[in-house]
Structures are given as structure tokens and as C-alpha cells.
mmCIF file of C-alpha atoms in Angstrom:
data_model
loop_
_atom_site.group_PDB
_atom_site.id
_atom_site.type_symbol
_atom_site.label_atom_id
_atom_site.label_comp_id
_atom_site.label_asym_id
_atom_site.label_seq_id
_atom_site.Cartn_x
_atom_site.Cartn_y
_atom_site.Cartn_z
ATOM 1 C CA MET A 1083 -19.183 24.431 -3.121
ATOM 2 C CA VAL A 1084 -16.498 22.007 -4.279
ATOM 3 C CA SER A 1085 -16.780 23.345 -7.842
ATOM 4 C CA ASN A 1086 -13.834 25.645 -7.098
ATOM 5 C CA LEU A 1087 -11.535 22.630 -6.656
ATOM 6 C CA PRO A 1088 -9.515 21.076 -9.500
ATOM 7 C CA ILE A 1089 -11.764 18.063 -10.009
ATOM 8 C CA SER A 1090 -11.588 15.956 -13.153
ATOM 9 C CA LYS A 1091 -14.753 14.145 -14.279
ATOM 10 C CA ILE A 1092 -12.886 10.883 -13.714
ATOM 11 C CA GLY A 1093 -11.034 10.449 -10.430
ATOM 12 C CA TYR A 1094 -8.577 7.830 -9.254
ATOM 13 C CA GLY A 1095 -9.558 5.651 -6.278
ATOM 14 C CA CYS A 1096 -6.612 4.154 -4.393
ATOM 15 C CA TYR A 1097 -8.389 1.135 -2.901
ATOM 16 C CA ALA A 1098 -6.886 -1.267 -5.445
ATOM 17 C CA LEU A 1099 -3.390 0.103 -4.730
ATOM 18 C CA SER A 1100 -3.799 -1.201 -1.162
ATOM 19 C CA GLY A 1101 -3.941 -4.766 -2.494
ATOM 20 C CA ALA A 1102 -7.700 -5.219 -2.047
ATOM 21 C CA TYR A 1103 -7.932 -7.172 -5.288
ATOM 22 C CA GLY A 1104 -4.913 -9.347 -4.584
ATOM 23 C CA ASN A 1105 -2.546 -7.559 -6.950
ATOM 24 C CA GLN A 1106 0.398 -6.425 -4.836
ATOM 25 C CA MET A 1107 2.459 -3.577 -6.310
ATOM 26 C CA SER A 1108 5.828 -2.143 -5.378
ATOM 27 C CA HIS A 1109 6.283 1.416 -4.114
ATOM 28 C CA SER A 1110 7.755 2.553 -7.429
ATOM 29 C CA GLU A 1111 4.984 0.864 -9.454
ATOM 30 C CA LYS A 1112 2.347 2.752 -7.467
ATOM 31 C CA MET A 1113 4.130 6.058 -7.988
ATOM 32 C CA THR A 1114 4.440 5.398 -11.709
ATOM 33 C CA LEU A 1115 0.728 4.623 -12.019
ATOM 34 C CA ILE A 1116 -0.297 7.787 -10.173
ATOM 35 C CA ASN A 1117 1.952 9.875 -12.405
ATOM 36 C CA GLN A 1118 0.417 8.194 -15.445
ATOM 37 C CA ALA A 1119 -3.073 8.985 -14.150
ATOM 38 C CA TYR A 1120 -2.115 12.644 -13.756
ATOM 39 C CA ASP A 1121 -0.644 12.755 -17.264
ATOM 40 C CA LEU A 1122 -3.919 11.338 -18.612
ATOM 41 C CA GLY A 1123 -5.886 14.216 -17.076
ATOM 42 C CA ILE A 1124 -6.908 12.915 -13.634
ATOM 43 C CA THR A 1125 -6.781 15.559 -10.913
ATOM 44 C CA TYR A 1126 -9.034 13.954 -8.248
ATOM 45 C CA TYR A 1127 -7.470 11.322 -5.953
ATOM 46 C CA ASP A 1128 -9.468 9.398 -3.356
ATOM 47 C CA THR A 1129 -7.717 7.526 -0.564
ATOM 48 C CA ALA A 1130 -8.141 6.631 3.123
ATOM 49 C CA SER A 1131 -5.955 6.178 6.180
ATOM 50 C CA SER A 1132 -6.902 2.487 6.088
ATOM 51 C CA TYR A 1133 -5.744 1.975 2.475
ATOM 52 C CA ASP A 1134 -2.293 0.653 3.334
ATOM 53 C CA ASP A 1135 0.382 3.252 2.394
ATOM 54 C CA THR A 1136 -1.604 5.035 -0.321
ATOM 55 C CA GLU A 1137 -1.807 8.396 1.489
ATOM 56 C CA SER A 1138 1.982 8.513 1.690
ATOM 57 C CA ILE A 1139 2.343 7.381 -1.928
ATOM 58 C CA LEU A 1140 -0.007 10.163 -3.107
ATOM 59 C CA GLY A 1141 1.756 12.792 -1.036
ATOM 60 C CA GLU A 1142 5.181 11.787 -2.287
ATOM 61 C CA THR A 1143 4.169 11.448 -5.935
ATOM 62 C CA LEU A 1144 2.045 14.572 -6.313
ATOM 63 C CA LYS A 1145 3.810 16.955 -3.921
ATOM 64 C CA SER A 1146 5.037 19.205 -6.733
ATOM 65 C CA LYS A 1147 1.547 19.211 -8.288
ATOM 66 C CA ARG A 1148 -0.365 19.760 -5.044
ATOM 67 C CA HIS A 1149 -2.228 22.890 -6.137
ATOM 68 C CA ASN A 1150 -3.309 21.225 -9.378
ATOM 69 C CA VAL A 1151 -4.989 18.241 -7.712
ATOM 70 C CA THR A 1152 -7.750 17.444 -5.232
ATOM 71 C CA PHE A 1153 -6.999 15.105 -2.326
ATOM 72 C CA ALA A 1154 -9.970 13.313 -0.763
ATOM 73 C CA SER A 1155 -9.316 11.082 2.234
ATOM 74 C CA LYS A 1156 -11.460 9.326 4.823
ATOM 75 C CA VAL A 1157 -11.821 8.955 8.562
ATOM 76 C CA GLY A 1158 -13.738 6.541 10.752
ATOM 77 C CA MET A 1159 -11.688 3.424 11.320
ATOM 78 C CA ASP A 1160 -9.292 3.366 14.290
ATOM 79 C CA GLY A 1161 -7.694 -0.021 13.767
ATOM 80 C CA VAL A 1162 -10.676 -2.382 13.613
ATOM 81 C CA LYS A 1163 -12.927 -0.097 15.659
ATOM 82 C CA ALA A 1164 -15.034 2.760 14.324
ATOM 83 C CA ASN A 1165 -14.085 6.160 15.752
ATOM 84 C CA LEU A 1166 -15.852 9.355 14.714
ATOM 85 C CA THR A 1167 -15.415 11.255 17.976
ATOM 86 C CA LYS A 1168 -14.330 14.880 17.633
ATOM 87 C CA GLN A 1169 -10.955 14.048 19.142
ATOM 88 C CA GLY A 1170 -10.599 10.958 16.953
ATOM 89 C CA ILE A 1171 -11.360 12.901 13.766
ATOM 90 C CA ILE A 1172 -8.864 15.656 14.568
ATOM 91 C CA LYS A 1173 -6.128 13.145 15.458
ATOM 92 C CA SER A 1174 -6.753 11.100 12.312
ATOM 93 C CA CYS A 1175 -6.682 14.229 10.162
ATOM 94 C CA GLU A 1176 -3.305 15.242 11.610
ATOM 95 C CA ASN A 1177 -1.903 11.836 10.668
ATOM 96 C CA SER A 1178 -3.356 12.026 7.151
ATOM 97 C CA LEU A 1179 -1.913 15.514 6.641
ATOM 98 C CA LYS A 1180 1.549 14.181 7.515
ATOM 99 C CA ASN A 1181 1.115 11.206 5.188
ATOM 100 C CA LEU A 1182 -0.142 13.345 2.321
ATOM 101 C CA LYS A 1183 2.628 15.904 2.904
ATOM 102 C CA THR A 1184 0.170 18.767 2.725
ATOM 103 C CA ASP A 1185 -1.252 21.511 4.944
ATOM 104 C CA TYR A 1186 -4.858 20.780 4.058
ATOM 105 C CA ILE A 1187 -7.142 18.020 2.738
ATOM 106 C CA ASP A 1188 -9.585 19.177 0.084
ATOM 107 C CA ILE A 1189 -12.412 16.781 0.995
ATOM 108 C CA TYR A 1190 -12.414 14.792 4.260
ATOM 109 C CA GLN A 1191 -15.040 12.056 4.397
ATOM 110 C CA VAL A 1192 -16.765 9.753 6.866
ATOM 111 C CA HIS A 1193 -15.652 6.269 5.863
ATOM 112 C CA TYR A 1194 -17.883 4.121 8.075
ATOM 113 C CA ASN A 1195 -20.491 4.702 10.742
ATOM 114 C CA ASP A 1196 -19.578 4.954 14.428
ATOM 115 C CA PRO A 1197 -22.736 3.927 16.325
ATOM 116 C CA ASN A 1198 -21.266 5.081 19.661
ATOM 117 C CA THR A 1199 -20.691 8.713 18.669
ATOM 118 C CA PRO A 1200 -23.491 11.241 18.142
ATOM 119 C CA ILE A 1201 -23.599 12.660 14.623
ATOM 120 C CA SER A 1202 -23.571 16.164 16.135
ATOM 121 C CA GLU A 1203 -20.140 15.467 17.656
ATOM 122 C CA THR A 1204 -18.790 14.154 14.348
ATOM 123 C CA ILE A 1205 -20.047 17.251 12.537
ATOM 124 C CA ALA A 1206 -18.445 19.431 15.219
ATOM 125 C CA GLY A 1207 -15.124 17.713 14.537
ATOM 126 C CA PHE A 1208 -15.350 18.424 10.809
ATOM 127 C CA GLU A 1209 -16.374 22.028 11.399
ATOM 128 C CA GLN A 1210 -13.415 22.537 13.730
ATOM 129 C CA LEU A 1211 -11.048 21.189 11.062
ATOM 130 C CA LYS A 1212 -12.579 23.586 8.509
ATOM 131 C CA LYS A 1213 -12.197 26.505 10.921
ATOM 132 C CA ASP A 1214 -8.541 25.573 11.465
ATOM 133 C CA GLY A 1215 -7.928 25.401 7.708
ATOM 134 C CA LYS A 1216 -6.955 21.724 7.809
ATOM 135 C CA ILE A 1217 -9.783 20.645 5.518
ATOM 136 C CA ARG A 1218 -11.707 22.614 2.903
ATOM 137 C CA TYR A 1219 -14.885 20.517 2.689
ATOM 138 C CA TYR A 1220 -16.266 17.345 4.201
ATOM 139 C CA GLY A 1221 -18.433 14.499 2.985
ATOM 140 C CA ILE A 1222 -19.914 11.164 4.033
ATOM 141 C CA GLY A 1223 -20.084 7.607 2.752
ATOM 142 C CA HIS A 1224 -21.194 4.048 3.547
ATOM 143 C CA LEU A 1225 -24.047 5.198 5.782
ATOM 144 C CA PRO A 1226 -27.682 4.045 5.965
ATOM 145 C CA ILE A 1227 -30.095 6.515 4.419
ATOM 146 C CA TYR A 1228 -31.570 7.783 7.708
ATOM 147 C CA GLU A 1229 -28.086 8.750 8.967
ATOM 148 C CA THR A 1230 -27.245 10.277 5.604
ATOM 149 C CA ILE A 1231 -30.281 12.542 5.921
ATOM 150 C CA GLU A 1232 -29.323 13.515 9.484
ATOM 151 C CA TYR A 1233 -25.873 14.600 8.294
ATOM 152 C CA LEU A 1234 -27.442 16.566 5.425
ATOM 153 C CA LYS A 1235 -29.897 18.296 7.752
ATOM 154 C CA ASN A 1236 -27.422 19.227 10.477
ATOM 155 C CA GLY A 1237 -24.069 19.614 8.736
ATOM 156 C CA ASN A 1238 -22.506 21.209 5.674
ATOM 157 C CA VAL A 1239 -22.046 18.026 3.684
ATOM 158 C CA SER A 1240 -20.543 18.716 0.260
ATOM 159 C CA THR A 1241 -20.112 15.191 -1.118
ATOM 160 C CA ILE A 1242 -21.501 11.704 -0.642
ATOM 161 C CA LEU A 1243 -19.549 8.620 -1.640
ATOM 162 C CA ALA A 1244 -21.880 6.260 -3.482
ATOM 163 C CA GLU A 1245 -21.255 2.919 -5.113
ATOM 164 C CA MET A 1246 -22.741 3.291 -8.561
ATOM 165 C CA SER A 1247 -22.474 1.345 -11.774
ATOM 166 C CA ALA A 1248 -24.736 -0.184 -14.379
ATOM 167 C CA ILE A 1249 -24.895 -3.284 -12.157
ATOM 168 C CA SER A 1250 -25.216 -1.529 -8.798
ATOM 169 C CA LEU A 1251 -27.836 1.209 -8.649
ATOM 170 C CA PHE A 1252 -29.284 0.740 -5.151
ATOM 171 C CA ARG A 1253 -27.349 3.553 -3.474
ATOM 172 C CA TYR A 1254 -27.813 6.030 -6.312
ATOM 173 C CA ARG A 1255 -31.567 5.450 -6.319
ATOM 174 C CA GLU A 1256 -31.637 6.228 -2.586
ATOM 175 C CA LEU A 1257 -29.655 9.440 -2.948
ATOM 176 C CA GLU A 1258 -30.912 10.937 -6.214
ATOM 177 C CA PRO A 1259 -34.258 12.157 -4.755
ATOM 178 C CA LEU A 1260 -32.340 14.076 -2.046
ATOM 179 C CA LEU A 1261 -30.584 16.296 -4.597
ATOM 180 C CA SER A 1262 -33.603 18.581 -4.858
ATOM 181 C CA ASN A 1263 -33.554 19.337 -1.112
ATOM 182 C CA TYR A 1264 -29.853 19.382 -0.231
ATOM 183 C CA ASP A 1265 -26.752 20.931 -1.757
ATOM 184 C CA PHE A 1266 -24.375 18.011 -2.320
ATOM 185 C CA ARG A 1267 -22.783 16.085 -5.164
ATOM 186 C CA MET A 1268 -22.035 12.380 -5.459
ATOM 187 C CA VAL A 1269 -18.623 10.799 -5.822
ATOM 188 C CA ALA A 1270 -19.391 7.549 -7.631
ATOM 189 C CA PHE A 1271 -17.118 4.586 -6.940
ATOM 190 C CA SER A 1272 -16.822 1.075 -8.399
ATOM 191 C CA VAL A 1273 -18.200 2.522 -11.641
ATOM 192 C CA THR A 1274 -16.807 -0.424 -13.620
ATOM 193 C CA GLY A 1275 -18.374 -2.912 -11.219
ATOM 194 C CA ARG A 1276 -14.969 -3.859 -9.762
ATOM 195 C CA GLY A 1277 -13.953 -5.076 -13.189
ATOM 196 C CA MET A 1278 -17.205 -6.850 -14.000
ATOM 197 C CA LEU A 1279 -18.052 -4.416 -16.781
ATOM 198 C CA SER A 1280 -14.735 -4.968 -18.518
ATOM 199 C CA GLY A 1281 -16.413 -7.935 -20.201
ATOM 200 C CA LYS A 1282 -13.557 -10.198 -19.106
ATOM 201 C CA ILE A 1283 -15.337 -11.800 -16.140
ATOM 202 C CA THR A 1284 -17.093 -15.131 -16.781
ATOM 203 C CA THR A 1285 -18.876 -17.699 -14.634
ATOM 204 C CA ASP A 1286 -15.596 -19.642 -14.598
ATOM 205 C CA THR A 1287 -13.470 -16.760 -13.286
ATOM 206 C CA LYS A 1288 -11.699 -17.611 -10.029
ATOM 207 C CA PHE A 1289 -10.351 -14.993 -7.628
ATOM 208 C CA ASP A 1290 -7.454 -15.412 -5.204
ATOM 209 C CA LYS A 1291 -8.370 -15.608 -1.516
ATOM 210 C CA ASP A 1292 -6.734 -12.191 -0.977
ATOM 211 C CA ASP A 1293 -9.011 -10.656 -3.626
ATOM 212 C CA ILE A 1294 -12.099 -9.124 -1.990
ATOM 213 C CA ARG A 1295 -14.147 -10.229 -4.995
ATOM 214 C CA SER A 1296 -13.793 -13.826 -3.787
ATOM 215 C CA ILE A 1297 -16.599 -13.104 -1.281
ATOM 216 C CA ASP A 1298 -18.296 -10.133 -2.985
ATOM 217 C CA PRO A 1299 -22.008 -10.875 -3.684
ATOM 218 C CA LEU A 1300 -21.633 -9.070 -7.002
ATOM 219 C CA PHE A 1301 -19.645 -12.059 -8.248
ATOM 220 C CA LYS A 1302 -21.938 -14.786 -6.929
ATOM 221 C CA ARG A 1303 -24.984 -16.665 -8.185
ATOM 222 C CA ASN A 1304 -27.514 -14.694 -10.237
ATOM 223 C CA LYS A 1305 -25.780 -11.372 -9.532
ATOM 224 C CA LEU A 1306 -22.800 -12.670 -11.474
ATOM 225 C CA LYS A 1307 -24.965 -13.788 -14.389
ATOM 226 C CA PHE A 1308 -26.741 -10.410 -14.344
ATOM 227 C CA GLY A 1309 -23.428 -8.549 -14.408
ATOM 228 C CA ILE A 1310 -22.157 -10.583 -17.334
ATOM 229 C CA ASN A 1311 -25.383 -9.886 -19.270
ATOM 230 C CA ILE A 1312 -25.046 -6.147 -18.623
ATOM 231 C CA ALA A 1313 -21.418 -6.167 -19.767
ATOM 232 C CA ASN A 1314 -22.370 -7.987 -22.966
ATOM 233 C CA ASN A 1315 -25.191 -5.527 -23.666
ATOM 234 C CA LEU A 1316 -22.922 -2.528 -23.072
ATOM 235 C CA LYS A 1317 -20.417 -4.060 -25.468
ATOM 236 C CA LEU A 1318 -23.087 -4.270 -28.172
ATOM 237 C CA ILE A 1319 -24.200 -0.672 -27.594
ATOM 238 C CA GLY A 1320 -20.585 0.497 -27.476
ATOM 239 C CA GLU A 1321 -19.703 -1.101 -30.799
ATOM 240 C CA LYS A 1322 -22.037 1.369 -32.510
ATOM 241 C CA HIS A 1323 -19.921 4.208 -31.114
ATOM 242 C CA HIS A 1324 -16.504 2.530 -31.382
ATOM 243 C CA LYS A 1325 -16.295 2.333 -27.596
ATOM 244 C CA THR A 1326 -15.679 -0.588 -25.247
ATOM 245 C CA ALA A 1327 -18.173 -1.876 -22.675
ATOM 246 C CA VAL A 1328 -16.237 -0.355 -19.789
ATOM 247 C CA GLN A 1329 -16.020 3.024 -21.548
ATOM 248 C CA MET A 1330 -19.780 3.030 -22.041
ATOM 249 C CA ALA A 1331 -20.262 2.123 -18.380
ATOM 250 C CA ILE A 1332 -18.134 5.066 -17.216
ATOM 251 C CA ALA A 1333 -19.692 7.546 -19.659
ATOM 252 C CA TRP A 1334 -23.191 6.554 -18.564
ATOM 253 C CA VAL A 1335 -22.376 7.185 -14.879
ATOM 254 C CA LEU A 1336 -20.791 10.565 -15.665
ATOM 255 C CA GLN A 1337 -23.980 11.807 -17.318
ATOM 256 C CA LYS A 1338 -26.297 10.860 -14.457
ATOM 257 C CA LYS A 1339 -27.740 13.654 -12.339
ATOM 258 C CA GLY A 1340 -25.697 14.774 -9.340
ATOM 259 C CA ILE A 1341 -22.399 13.063 -10.183
ATOM 260 C CA LEU A 1342 -19.310 15.106 -9.311
ATOM 261 C CA THR A 1343 -16.706 12.582 -10.405
ATOM 262 C CA ALA A 1344 -16.497 8.858 -11.180
ATOM 263 C CA LEU A 1345 -13.716 6.931 -9.459
ATOM 264 C CA ILE A 1346 -11.739 4.334 -11.359
ATOM 265 C CA GLY A 1347 -8.846 2.300 -9.961
ATOM 266 C CA PRO A 1348 -6.953 0.264 -12.564
ATOM 267 C CA THR A 1349 -3.520 -1.031 -11.598
ATOM 268 C CA LYS A 1350 -2.418 -1.482 -15.219
ATOM 269 C CA TYR A 1351 -1.635 1.380 -17.581
ATOM 270 C CA GLU A 1352 -3.573 -0.060 -20.536
ATOM 271 C CA HIS A 1353 -6.752 -0.182 -18.434
ATOM 272 C CA LEU A 1354 -6.112 3.300 -17.069
ATOM 273 C CA LYS A 1355 -5.726 4.645 -20.590
ATOM 274 C CA GLU A 1356 -8.882 2.868 -21.791
ATOM 275 C CA ASN A 1357 -10.891 4.312 -18.880
ATOM 276 C CA THR A 1358 -9.719 7.886 -19.355
ATOM 277 C CA GLU A 1359 -10.283 7.933 -23.119
ATOM 278 C CA ILE A 1360 -13.966 8.492 -22.371
ATOM 279 C CA LEU A 1361 -13.266 11.773 -20.486
ATOM 280 C CA ASN A 1362 -14.423 14.060 -23.274
ATOM 281 C CA HIS A 1363 -17.023 11.787 -24.871
ATOM 282 C CA GLN A 1364 -20.697 12.697 -24.550
ATOM 283 C CA LEU A 1365 -23.395 10.063 -24.974
ATOM 284 C CA SER A 1366 -26.479 11.133 -26.934
ATOM 285 C CA ASN A 1367 -29.879 11.209 -25.258
ATOM 286 C CA LYS A 1368 -30.870 8.220 -27.382
ATOM 287 C CA THR A 1369 -27.869 6.185 -26.233
ATOM 288 C CA MET A 1370 -28.510 7.076 -22.582
ATOM 289 C CA ASN A 1371 -32.136 6.020 -23.052
ATOM 290 C CA ASP A 1372 -31.123 2.755 -24.730
ATOM 291 C CA ILE A 1373 -28.930 1.926 -21.750
ATOM 292 C CA GLU A 1374 -31.685 2.851 -19.275
ATOM 293 C CA ILE A 1375 -34.221 0.608 -21.041
ATOM 294 C CA MET A 1376 -31.765 -2.287 -21.118
ATOM 295 C CA LEU A 1377 -30.936 -1.898 -17.413
ATOM 296 C CA GLU A 1378 -34.594 -1.732 -16.398
ATOM 297 C CA LYS A 1379 -35.341 -4.924 -18.308
ATOM 298 C CA GLU A 1380 -32.370 -6.753 -16.789
ATOM 299 C CA GLN A 1381 -33.169 -5.483 -13.280
ATOM 300 C CA LYS A 1382 -36.709 -6.873 -13.393
ATOM 301 C CA LEU A 1383 -35.350 -10.278 -14.311
ATOM 302 C CA LEU A 1384 -32.704 -10.079 -11.601
ATOM 303 C CA ASP A 1385 -35.160 -9.084 -8.851
ATOM 304 C CA LYS A 1386 -37.056 -12.355 -9.201
ATOM 305 C CA CYS A 1387 -33.871 -14.403 -9.428
ATOM 306 C CA LEU A 1388 -32.435 -12.759 -6.304
ATOM 307 C CA LYS A 1389 -35.531 -13.668 -4.317
ATOM 308 C CA ASP A 1390 -35.123 -17.257 -5.446
ATOM 309 C CA ASP A 1391 -31.439 -17.205 -4.446
ATOM 310 C CA VAL A 1392 -32.220 -15.895 -0.955
ATOM 311 C CA GLU A 1393 -35.054 -18.357 -0.333
ATOM 312 C CA CYS A 1394 -32.843 -21.217 -1.487
ATOM 313 C CA ILE A 1395 -30.022 -20.256 0.889
ATOM 314 C CA LEU A 1396 -32.253 -19.660 3.914
ATOM 315 C CA ASN A 1397 -34.305 -22.814 3.428
ATOM 316 C CA GLN A 1398 -31.500 -25.237 2.670
ATOM 317 C CA SER A 1399 -30.513 -27.827 5.246
ATOM 318 C CA MET A 1400 -27.382 -27.283 7.332
ATOM 319 C CA CYS A 1401 -24.366 -26.572 5.123
ATOM 320 C CA THR A 1402 -21.140 -28.446 5.886
ATOM 321 C CA ASN A 1403 -18.870 -26.113 3.903
ATOM 322 C CA TYR A 1404 -17.869 -23.138 6.069
ATOM 323 C CA ASN A 1405 -16.617 -20.883 3.273
ATOM 324 C CA GLN A 1406 -19.687 -21.528 1.131
ATOM 325 C CA LEU A 1407 -22.068 -20.735 3.982
ATOM 326 C CA TYR A 1408 -20.098 -17.591 4.836
ATOM 327 C CA GLU A 1409 -20.355 -16.340 1.231
ATOM 328 C CA ASP A 1410 -24.049 -17.224 1.082
ATOM 329 C CA LEU A 1411 -24.849 -15.291 4.262
ATOM 330 C CA VAL A 1412 -22.989 -12.200 3.012
ATOM 331 C CA TYR A 1413 -25.080 -12.488 -0.157
ATOM 332 C CA VAL A 1414 -28.324 -12.783 1.835
ATOM 333 C CA LEU A 1415 -27.516 -9.933 4.229
ATOM 334 C CA GLU A 1416 -26.758 -7.523 1.407
ATOM 335 C CA TYR A 1417 -30.042 -8.411 -0.282
ATOM 336 C CA CYS A 1418 -32.108 -8.110 2.908
ATOM 337 C CA ILE A 1419 -30.644 -4.717 3.844
ATOM 338 C CA GLU A 1420 -31.068 -3.271 0.357
ATOM 339 C CA ASN A 1421 -34.667 -4.485 0.203
ATOM 340 C CA ASN A 1422 -35.551 -3.375 3.754
ATOM 341 C CA GLU A 1423 -36.172 -6.939 4.884
ATOM 342 C CA LEU A 1424 -33.755 -6.285 7.761
ATOM 343 C CA SER A 1425 -32.991 -2.998 9.488
ATOM 344 C CA SER A 1426 -29.608 -1.483 8.698
ATOM 345 C CA GLU A 1427 -28.645 -1.692 12.373
ATOM 346 C CA LEU A 1428 -29.345 -5.409 12.643
ATOM 347 C CA GLY A 1429 -27.839 -6.117 9.245
ATOM 348 C CA ILE A 1430 -24.580 -4.403 10.203
ATOM 349 C CA LYS A 1431 -24.462 -6.269 13.534
ATOM 350 C CA LEU A 1432 -24.876 -9.576 11.741
ATOM 351 C CA PHE A 1433 -22.171 -8.635 9.240
ATOM 352 C CA GLU A 1434 -19.884 -7.913 12.193
ATOM 353 C CA LYS A 1435 -20.675 -11.311 13.690
ATOM 354 C CA LEU A 1436 -19.659 -12.973 10.438
ATOM 355 C CA LEU A 1437 -16.401 -11.014 10.247
ATOM 356 C CA ILE A 1438 -15.479 -11.663 13.875
ATOM 357 C CA ASN A 1439 -16.297 -15.346 13.567
ATOM 358 C CA LYS A 1440 -14.077 -15.737 10.508
ATOM 359 C CA LYS A 1441 -11.143 -13.981 12.154
ATOM 360 C CA VAL A 1442 -10.995 -16.210 15.226
ATOM 361 C CA LYS A 1443 -9.130 -19.484 14.988
ATOM 362 C CA ASN A 1444 -11.961 -21.669 16.272
ATOM 363 C CA TYR A 1445 -14.624 -20.458 13.863
ATOM 364 C CA SER A 1446 -17.462 -22.884 13.321
ATOM 365 C CA ILE A 1447 -20.382 -23.613 11.043
ATOM 366 C CA LYS A 1448 -22.592 -23.644 14.153
ATOM 367 C CA ALA A 1449 -21.872 -19.935 14.702
ATOM 368 C CA LEU A 1450 -22.788 -19.154 11.095
ATOM 369 C CA GLU A 1451 -25.987 -21.147 11.411
ATOM 370 C CA SER A 1452 -26.926 -18.958 14.393
ATOM 371 C CA VAL A 1453 -26.536 -15.868 12.172
ATOM 372 C CA LYS A 1454 -28.690 -17.554 9.555
ATOM 373 C CA LYS A 1455 -31.388 -18.194 12.177
ATOM 374 C CA GLU A 1456 -31.316 -14.534 13.284
ATOM 375 C CA ILE A 1457 -31.934 -13.527 9.687
ATOM 376 C CA GLN A 1458 -34.841 -15.963 9.412
ATOM 377 C CA ASP A 1459 -36.363 -14.806 12.706
ATOM 378 C CA ASN A 1460 -36.078 -11.064 12.003
ATOM 379 C CA ARG A 1461 -36.631 -10.875 8.267
ATOM 380 C CA ILE A 1462 -39.660 -8.901 7.104
ATOM 381 C CA ILE A 1463 -40.876 -10.573 3.926
ATOM 382 C CA LYS A 1464 -42.804 -8.356 1.552
ATOM 383 C CA ILE A 1465 -45.864 -9.865 -0.108
#
């Protein structure tokens, strides 16, 4: 298993370095940050071929330290189209190896689903790369649970990427029961709730249009209020231990069953240092239990509020603000998929319709309203 790799309990995720949160950095700034992460004890680095130039940055920065670090990259997106064919995987891996300036990738992971390629072919591609010594292990991520299980049954999956934080437990709750039947570990990402658990986000916080959080459901409506409440509660619990809210959030994830490493991704040194200061801190059973009780209480309140949010959006009269309706439908789709009110297949297709519609120049509210109607017509409401 991956336990023989140099894997720190906290890993560095390179998504933010690609500019996903609107904070553009220079080449030298990225290199400096990666070196700082290494100096603070981080040996696990997660990237993807689609994360701008981050593979090349990692390869250049950590070349002399290659045998002391773990590189995890991803495959699945060929431009804007999913491609998990055997040939596509091998070609993508060759490109990533060149970018990373290495002979092998420690963990190569499915990034997104390719509905047009059989899972057996994708597994065959990974196994061929292992046989050729170009990857050591492979993992999966961002897949519906039924496909996750198929990979686990038919492949040698070592890791599963899972969004997990005190304000996002859906994926972890799906995967945790599988640990008793399959030999894998979870790589938790967004463990600080994309900054929500820093305690610095308020209902008045505005994000730039280039910041993915500007449309992220986590920062909308009652989900935003829920996240702020959780951050405030973690701050109160942390004060008893002389720790910040975000440090408590990371420590809590690290002590959950099945977690291999928790990915952080600060672009500022002071945040990086704050995050890594929790590396050797162990929460007591009582503190873990206090957090669990608090989260359960907050989740029950949120569940009712989310239902109200969704009903309000779906039953409102035609919206005249395109951006608002787009954000609302993303919010609704995420809720319906997570609560099995829409199938994953249909939910993903409707997400794609939204994305395509926004990219074309003649996008219209009428097209979004048609997506809204598909949700209404196909939604399975639980009594």
C-alpha cells in the first residue's frame, strides 16, 4: 500500500496556485511557496494536468528533493472533454512525467468521469502504467458512489480523493462504510472549506468573478450561514486549546477514520504556517466528541433550511437576473444529487448544460429555465 511513500499528514493541493480563487501568482512566487511548504514538513503534493502550470512548477522546484516527496497528479480531462481511454491515460501520463521532470508518478488519479469509456478499459490503462513503472499506485476522485464501488471491485485502487471538512461531510459519509470491505485510504481536500473555516468569511464577503467561490453553493444562502456558524463554534472550541478555528478543522479531519492526508492550499506563507502548526497536535477523544456533537446539531438545522432554499428557488416565478438564476440552479443541483432527488447521471448532464450555456455568447435565461423545468419534472421528492 501507499504507506511506503513519503506522505506527510498534511499535503499541499495546487489548485489555488492555478488561479482558481482569483489570486494570480508569478512563477517565482509559486516556487517560493512550494519550498516553504517543504520546509514546514509537507512531503505530499497534489496537482493535475489541468491546473495551469503547476505540474511544471512542482517538477522544477522539487527536482532535487524528488525521492523525499510524493507526487500525486490526475488524468481525465482532455481539453474540455473527458478522456479516460487506455490510450488517453498513457498519453496524458507521458505529458505529466515531462512536466514533473520525473520518471514516475507516485499516485495517478482519475480526475473526472468519462461516461464514454468502460471502467475496465480505464483500469487497464492504469495497470499498464504500473507495469511499465511510470506510476506506483492509482486512485480515483469525483465519481458517483456506484462507479466508485465498481473501481474498487475491479481495480487496485489505493486512494480516493474526497472533499471533506466540518462543513462538507457528504462524500466522507458515502465512503467511510466502504473502508471495511476495500483496501483504500482517503485523500481529503478542501479541509478548510475553501477558506470558510478561517473565520474570516462573512455574509458580506464578495468574491471576484474569477474566484470559483463566486458561484460555489458553499458560499450561498443557508450554506453560507451554516459555514459561518461552524467556524465560530470551532473558534470557541479552539480557544480552550490555544488553537485557531482552521487548525481545529484540520486536526479534526486528520483524526477521522481512513484519512491518508489532508490537503491544504494557502497562497500566503502566514496561512501555510498556521495550517501546518497542527501537524503534530492530537485532539483528545472529548474534543473530537464535542466537535461531532456540534456538527450533528448544526447539520440538523441546515437540512431543514436547505429544503426551504430549494423549494423557494424551484417555485419562484421566472427570474430576470441570469447570473442569479445560474447560481441558484447550481445550488439546487448539488442539493438534489447529494440527497438522491436526481440521479448522478442526470445531475451531471444538467450541470453540463449550465456550463455550456454560460460559455456561449448568446446565453439566455430561457435556456436556464428549461434546466429548471427538467429538475422539477425529474426530481424525486422524499416524504
